[in-house]
Amino acid sequence: MQQKRNIQIIEWEDLDKRKFYSFGVFMTMSIRATVYPATLIRTRLQVQRGKSLYGGTFDAFFKILREEGVRGLYRGFMVNTLTLISGQAYITTYELVRKYASQYSDNNTVKSLVAGGSASLVAQTITVPIDVVSQQLMMQGVKGGEHLTRFRLISDAEAGKSKKFFSQTRNIMAQIFAADGFRGFYRGYVASLLTYIPNSAVWWPFYHFYAEQLSKLAPSDCPHLLLQAVAGPLAAATASTVTNPMDVVRARVQVEGRSSVMETFRQLIKEEGCWGLTKGLSARIISSTPTAIVMVVGYETLKKLSLRPELVDSRHW
């Protein structure tokens, strides 16, 4: 049966690749700068024991702001910007796999699931080493948080104002390599794959599903971009809830230097019960909501701006 209205999906072959990548770098950087404070807060909440440092998302926000200033919310951000590479790898893999999957299935859910999971696999292979370093930098401003990380924390005074970032980054990388060799930079790689592949695989099908359902309820003249902007956060909240337990384990494996996902999982359950698996969930949803809105609006706008000239007049938005 024909649906009331399908929201048109711009496929890989419809894009002017030069425009797509030029605008894409700017969009990715803007998104990361906007949501990084929530990512930092989420990491600190997930790593802490019980409520030893922060009582929750907003308590963490105000404490960090009071004790470390605005710069405290952006610890490790410069290293994290290297994930621009993985961001471009992600969207390229997603679009190419989606195109390839179209040869075998016309089902949008199947194409989105396979492409989303594949894109996450490629992106995490690039992202994990960056995350391992940036997460250690995120913990540098925690007072009394020495027990939360296996590496020595450097004080601002010790590092010096002008060389603080480079000193901390170099020191963390040296400590990781000295302790575990190159393998240390992939600490938590399996946990990351178990977190982000399902997250990405779930997000895309739900995003298209919610957008389609909203299109059936909305007035016929409602802009598609508005429906997509609402569908994005709904899909993000769904995916975050499903995958948060593994995300907590991933954060602890990477920050504390553990090697066993199952051992970390068992200890978390033993110490904090099932509620421990929800740690950082509110921060994750809070960060994923604006991320999803900005990403969806930015990504869909990016694809429209990158549409090949001869196709512009044939599309209805």
Tab-separated table of C-alpha atoms in Angstrom:
chain	number	residue	atom	x	y	z
A	1	MET	CA	0.000	0.000	0.000
A	2	GLN	CA	1.324	3.424	-0.947
A	3	GLN	CA	2.356	5.523	2.025
A	4	LYS	CA	0.743	8.914	2.505
A	5	ARG	CA	4.080	10.585	1.895
A	6	ASN	CA	7.684	9.422	1.684
A	7	ILE	CA	10.456	11.717	2.799
A	8	GLN	CA	12.906	11.640	-0.074
A	9	ILE	CA	16.376	10.342	0.752
A	10	ILE	CA	19.289	11.824	-1.146
A	11	GLU	CA	21.550	8.949	-2.135
A	12	TRP	CA	25.305	8.906	-2.754
A	13	GLU	CA	25.039	9.073	-6.539
A	14	ASP	CA	22.946	12.271	-6.258
A	15	LEU	CA	25.764	14.258	-4.600
A	16	ASP	CA	28.450	16.621	-5.819
A	17	LYS	CA	31.303	15.090	-3.774
A	18	ARG	CA	33.480	18.223	-3.720
A	19	LYS	CA	30.736	20.300	-2.105
A	20	PHE	CA	29.801	17.418	0.171
A	21	TYR	CA	33.258	17.126	1.751
A	22	SER	CA	33.953	20.866	1.899
A	23	PHE	CA	30.761	21.648	3.796
A	24	GLY	CA	31.001	18.396	5.778
A	25	VAL	CA	34.212	19.304	7.626
A	26	PHE	CA	32.738	22.607	8.829
A	27	MET	CA	29.509	20.918	9.908
A	28	THR	CA	31.297	18.154	11.850
A	29	MET	CA	33.558	20.630	13.664
A	30	SER	CA	30.584	22.790	14.669
A	31	ILE	CA	28.707	19.789	16.064
A	32	ARG	CA	31.663	18.553	18.109
A	33	ALA	CA	32.321	21.985	19.616
A	34	THR	CA	28.654	22.307	20.602
A	35	VAL	CA	28.268	18.967	22.385
A	36	TYR	CA	31.774	18.387	23.772
A	37	PRO	CA	30.989	19.648	27.323
A	38	ALA	CA	28.195	17.062	27.644
A	39	THR	CA	30.570	14.366	26.376
A	40	LEU	CA	33.136	15.319	29.022
A	41	ILE	CA	30.495	15.290	31.772
A	42	ARG	CA	29.207	11.912	30.621
A	43	THR	CA	32.705	10.431	30.767
A	44	ARG	CA	33.355	11.712	34.291
A	45	LEU	CA	29.995	10.442	35.539
A	46	GLN	CA	30.551	6.993	34.041
A	47	VAL	CA	34.033	6.606	35.482
A	48	GLN	CA	33.351	7.816	39.037
A	49	ARG	CA	32.548	5.338	41.808
A	50	GLY	CA	28.945	5.787	42.932
A	51	LYS	CA	28.472	9.524	43.451
A	52	SER	CA	31.897	10.193	44.919
A	53	LEU	CA	32.490	13.348	42.888
A	54	TYR	CA	29.261	14.430	41.220
A	55	GLY	CA	25.617	13.950	42.132
A	56	GLY	CA	24.409	13.974	38.547
A	57	THR	CA	24.639	15.725	35.205
A	58	PHE	CA	23.775	19.229	36.347
A	59	ASP	CA	25.778	18.926	39.573
A	60	ALA	CA	28.805	17.923	37.481
A	61	PHE	CA	28.261	20.829	35.092
A	62	PHE	CA	28.163	23.469	37.825
A	63	LYS	CA	31.039	21.956	39.811
A	64	ILE	CA	33.288	21.805	36.768
A	65	LEU	CA	32.336	25.342	35.800
A	66	ARG	CA	33.004	26.603	39.342
A	67	GLU	CA	36.265	24.731	39.956
A	68	GLU	CA	37.800	24.654	36.462
A	69	GLY	CA	36.038	27.380	34.516
A	70	VAL	CA	34.751	27.131	30.965
A	71	ARG	CA	38.096	25.678	29.851
A	72	GLY	CA	37.423	22.735	32.149
A	73	LEU	CA	34.450	21.754	29.999
A	74	TYR	CA	36.749	21.553	26.984
A	75	ARG	CA	39.632	19.514	28.408
A	76	GLY	CA	40.956	17.238	25.689
A	77	PHE	CA	38.970	19.014	22.980
A	78	MET	CA	41.971	19.765	20.765
A	79	VAL	CA	42.896	16.080	20.632
A	80	ASN	CA	39.245	15.169	20.095
A	81	THR	CA	39.077	17.384	16.985
A	82	LEU	CA	41.147	14.711	15.231
A	83	THR	CA	37.922	12.722	15.119
A	84	LEU	CA	37.038	14.958	12.150
A	85	ILE	CA	38.875	12.297	10.168
A	86	SER	CA	36.700	9.526	11.530
A	87	GLY	CA	33.613	11.677	10.954
A	88	GLN	CA	34.363	11.941	7.253
A	89	ALA	CA	35.206	8.226	7.130
A	90	TYR	CA	31.871	7.484	8.814
A	91	ILE	CA	29.642	9.368	6.393
A	92	THR	CA	31.586	8.109	3.365
A	93	THR	CA	31.306	4.496	4.514
A	94	TYR	CA	27.618	4.923	5.356
A	95	GLU	CA	26.744	6.309	1.938
A	96	LEU	CA	28.875	3.825	-0.023
A	97	VAL	CA	27.638	0.757	1.875
A	98	ARG	CA	24.066	2.004	1.547
A	99	LYS	CA	24.601	2.308	-2.213
A	100	TYR	CA	26.135	-1.184	-2.377
A	101	ALA	CA	23.344	-2.705	-0.252
A	102	SER	CA	20.776	-1.232	-2.658
A	103	GLN	CA	21.888	-3.816	-5.204
A	104	TYR	CA	20.578	-6.583	-2.930
A	105	SER	CA	17.639	-4.991	-1.120
A	106	ASP	CA	15.209	-2.123	-1.597
A	107	ASN	CA	14.229	-2.236	2.072
A	108	ASN	CA	15.327	1.072	3.615
A	109	THR	CA	15.538	-0.399	7.141
A	110	VAL	CA	17.928	-3.128	6.014
A	111	LYS	CA	20.096	-0.685	4.062
A	112	SER	CA	20.239	1.758	6.992
A	113	LEU	CA	21.058	-0.958	9.532
A	114	VAL	CA	23.874	-2.510	7.481
A	115	ALA	CA	25.328	0.845	6.403
A	116	GLY	CA	25.129	2.312	9.916
A	117	GLY	CA	26.900	-0.654	11.494
A	118	SER	CA	29.612	-0.723	8.825
A	119	ALA	CA	30.224	3.020	9.104
A	120	SER	CA	30.655	2.721	12.853
A	121	LEU	CA	33.173	-0.119	12.484
A	122	VAL	CA	35.381	2.014	10.234
A	123	ALA	CA	34.976	5.163	12.324
A	124	GLN	CA	35.741	3.467	15.658
A	125	THR	CA	38.958	1.996	14.294
A	126	ILE	CA	40.118	5.591	13.791
A	127	THR	CA	38.391	7.104	16.835
A	128	VAL	CA	39.384	4.759	19.685
A	129	PRO	CA	43.041	5.897	19.974
A	130	ILE	CA	41.864	9.515	19.966
A	131	ASP	CA	39.245	8.737	22.610
A	132	VAL	CA	41.771	6.931	24.831
A	133	VAL	CA	43.964	10.048	24.965
A	134	SER	CA	41.181	12.645	25.125
A	135	GLN	CA	39.358	10.789	27.921
A	136	GLN	CA	42.513	10.834	30.027
A	137	LEU	CA	42.752	14.580	29.391
A	138	MET	CA	39.103	14.963	30.422
A	139	MET	CA	39.994	13.555	33.841
A	140	GLN	CA	42.950	15.896	34.387
A	141	GLY	CA	40.914	18.566	36.134
A	142	VAL	CA	39.222	16.230	38.637
A	143	LYS	CA	40.198	17.095	42.198
A	144	GLY	CA	40.775	13.992	44.280
A	145	GLY	CA	40.155	11.845	41.220
A	146	GLU	CA	43.536	10.126	41.114
A	147	HIS	CA	41.905	6.741	41.765
A	148	LEU	CA	39.783	7.085	38.624
A	149	THR	CA	42.671	6.774	36.196
A	150	ARG	CA	45.775	4.631	36.127
A	151	PHE	CA	47.895	7.510	34.824
A	152	ARG	CA	49.359	10.370	36.829
A	153	LEU	CA	47.345	13.583	36.684
A	154	ILE	CA	49.255	16.754	35.821
A	155	SER	CA	48.266	19.931	37.599
A	156	ASP	CA	47.853	23.176	35.704
A	157	ALA	CA	50.723	24.698	37.673
A	158	GLU	CA	52.988	21.744	36.939
A	159	ALA	CA	52.353	21.861	33.212
A	160	GLY	CA	52.596	25.630	32.889
A	161	LYS	CA	50.122	27.959	31.201
A	162	SER	CA	51.600	28.195	27.729
A	163	LYS	CA	52.578	24.547	27.351
A	164	LYS	CA	49.841	22.905	29.375
A	165	PHE	CA	47.961	21.266	26.512
A	166	PHE	CA	51.038	19.920	24.734
A	167	SER	CA	52.672	18.798	27.994
A	168	GLN	CA	49.591	16.925	29.151
A	169	THR	CA	48.953	15.314	25.774
A	170	ARG	CA	52.566	14.229	25.310
A	171	ASN	CA	52.732	12.929	28.886
A	172	ILE	CA	49.524	10.902	28.557
A	173	MET	CA	50.611	9.367	25.258
A	174	ALA	CA	54.026	8.482	26.695
A	175	GLN	CA	52.447	6.857	29.767
A	176	ILE	CA	50.008	4.838	27.664
A	177	PHE	CA	52.776	3.598	25.378
A	178	ALA	CA	55.121	2.822	28.283
A	179	ALA	CA	52.434	0.828	30.092
A	180	ASP	CA	50.893	-1.114	27.216
A	181	GLY	CA	52.740	-0.318	23.998
A	182	PHE	CA	50.779	0.447	20.843
A	183	ARG	CA	48.030	-1.883	22.058
A	184	GLY	CA	47.271	0.603	24.839
A	185	PHE	CA	45.858	3.066	22.332
A	186	TYR	CA	43.223	0.471	21.418
A	187	ARG	CA	42.212	-0.159	25.012
A	188	GLY	CA	38.452	-0.630	24.977
A	189	TYR	CA	38.304	-1.187	21.214
A	190	VAL	CA	36.053	-4.236	21.547
A	191	ALA	CA	33.833	-2.402	24.041
A	192	SER	CA	33.617	0.550	21.645
A	193	LEU	CA	32.582	-1.704	18.780
A	194	LEU	CA	29.983	-3.391	21.005
A	195	THR	CA	28.655	0.063	21.914
A	196	TYR	CA	28.785	2.095	18.737
A	197	ILE	CA	28.081	-0.470	16.044
A	198	PRO	CA	24.679	-1.306	17.606
A	199	ASN	CA	24.113	2.400	18.366
A	200	SER	CA	24.714	3.397	14.755
A	201	ALA	CA	22.874	0.370	13.377
A	202	VAL	CA	19.832	1.223	15.537
A	203	TRP	CA	19.936	5.002	15.019
A	204	TRP	CA	19.575	5.121	11.243
A	205	PRO	CA	16.581	2.761	10.874
A	206	PHE	CA	14.783	4.461	13.771
A	207	TYR	CA	15.574	7.883	12.326
A	208	HIS	CA	13.919	7.016	9.011
A	209	PHE	CA	11.092	5.207	10.818
A	210	TYR	CA	10.271	8.178	13.080
A	211	ALA	CA	10.511	10.600	10.144
A	212	GLU	CA	8.049	8.529	8.127
A	213	GLN	CA	5.616	8.194	11.037
A	214	LEU	CA	5.766	11.931	11.689
A	215	SER	CA	5.118	12.607	8.003
A	216	LYS	CA	1.833	10.723	8.301
A	217	LEU	CA	0.736	12.865	11.257
A	218	ALA	CA	1.974	16.262	10.081
A	219	PRO	CA	0.140	18.645	7.729
A	220	SER	CA	0.999	18.112	4.067
A	221	ASP	CA	2.790	21.480	3.855
A	222	CYS	CA	5.041	20.771	6.855
A	223	PRO	CA	8.725	21.055	5.826
A	224	HIS	CA	10.481	17.718	5.676
A	225	LEU	CA	13.494	19.193	7.461
A	226	LEU	CA	11.381	19.961	10.527
A	227	LEU	CA	10.125	16.380	10.687
A	228	GLN	CA	13.675	15.082	10.335
A	229	ALA	CA	14.863	17.443	13.087
A	230	VAL	CA	12.310	15.868	15.456
A	231	ALA	CA	13.004	12.312	14.302
A	232	GLY	CA	16.750	12.655	14.971
A	233	PRO	CA	16.527	13.165	18.772
A	234	LEU	CA	13.884	10.443	19.070
A	235	ALA	CA	16.189	7.996	17.303
A	236	ALA	CA	19.153	9.167	19.398
A	237	ALA	CA	17.276	8.674	22.679
A	238	THR	CA	16.213	5.187	21.576
A	239	ALA	CA	19.737	4.179	20.545
A	240	SER	CA	21.328	5.733	23.662
A	241	THR	CA	19.000	3.857	26.000
A	242	VAL	CA	19.652	0.538	24.268
A	243	THR	CA	23.440	0.865	24.212
A	244	ASN	CA	24.214	2.840	27.406
A	245	PRO	CA	25.221	-0.210	29.528
A	246	MET	CA	27.993	-1.023	27.081
A	247	ASP	CA	28.987	2.643	26.905
A	248	VAL	CA	29.572	2.708	30.679
A	249	VAL	CA	31.772	-0.388	30.409
A	250	ARG	CA	33.637	1.131	27.455
A	251	ALA	CA	34.431	4.345	29.344
A	252	ARG	CA	35.781	2.432	32.350
A	253	VAL	CA	37.878	0.090	30.229
A	254	GLN	CA	39.496	3.015	28.415
A	255	VAL	CA	40.054	5.333	31.381
A	256	GLU	CA	41.046	2.757	34.010
A	257	GLY	CA	43.149	0.689	31.615
A	258	ARG	CA	41.262	-2.567	32.085
A	259	SER	CA	41.649	-5.317	29.522
A	260	SER	CA	38.527	-7.383	30.122
A	261	VAL	CA	35.079	-6.176	29.114
A	262	MET	CA	33.344	-8.946	31.088
A	263	GLU	CA	35.435	-8.348	34.220
A	264	THR	CA	34.608	-4.643	34.099
A	265	PHE	CA	30.932	-5.448	33.588
A	266	ARG	CA	30.838	-7.871	36.544
A	267	GLN	CA	32.613	-5.434	38.850
A	268	LEU	CA	30.227	-2.641	37.874
A	269	ILE	CA	27.210	-4.822	38.682
A	270	LYS	CA	28.801	-5.970	41.964
A	271	GLU	CA	29.623	-2.453	43.143
A	272	GLU	CA	26.619	-0.485	41.907
A	273	GLY	CA	23.987	-2.963	40.805
A	274	CYS	CA	21.916	-2.637	37.661
A	275	TRP	CA	21.538	1.103	38.226
A	276	GLY	CA	25.240	1.400	37.453
A	277	LEU	CA	24.421	0.543	33.850
A	278	THR	CA	22.366	3.742	33.557
A	279	LYS	CA	25.210	6.030	34.665
A	280	GLY	CA	25.637	8.969	32.341
A	281	LEU	CA	22.442	8.111	30.451
A	282	SER	CA	20.804	11.484	31.094
A	283	ALA	CA	24.025	13.270	30.063
A	284	ARG	CA	24.184	11.057	26.993
A	285	ILE	CA	20.602	11.823	25.992
A	286	ILE	CA	21.120	15.523	26.750
A	287	SER	CA	24.222	15.553	24.559
A	288	SER	CA	22.666	13.370	21.865
A	289	THR	CA	19.543	15.547	21.547
A	290	PRO	CA	21.256	18.726	20.322
A	291	THR	CA	23.785	16.564	18.502
A	292	ALA	CA	20.992	14.771	16.673
A	293	ILE	CA	19.166	18.003	15.837
A	294	VAL	CA	22.303	19.753	14.612
A	295	MET	CA	23.529	16.630	12.826
A	296	VAL	CA	20.228	15.907	11.107
A	297	VAL	CA	19.559	19.517	10.096
A	298	GLY	CA	23.202	19.989	9.123
A	299	TYR	CA	23.536	16.672	7.328
A	300	GLU	CA	20.283	16.903	5.413
A	301	THR	CA	21.032	20.547	4.522
A	302	LEU	CA	24.556	19.533	3.529
A	303	LYS	CA	23.172	16.886	1.177
A	304	LYS	CA	20.717	19.355	-0.326
A	305	LEU	CA	23.471	21.925	-0.865
A	306	SER	CA	25.644	19.198	-2.386
A	307	LEU	CA	22.925	17.916	-4.714
A	308	ARG	CA	24.038	17.758	-8.311
A	309	PRO	CA	22.728	20.883	-10.149
A	310	GLU	CA	20.667	18.938	-12.670
A	311	LEU	CA	18.677	17.276	-9.845
A	312	VAL	CA	17.779	20.372	-7.798
A	313	ASP	CA	14.541	21.197	-9.635
A	314	SER	CA	13.320	17.591	-9.521
A	315	ARG	CA	13.302	17.310	-5.712
A	316	HIS	CA	10.496	18.384	-3.381
A	317	TRP	CA	11.333	19.232	0.225
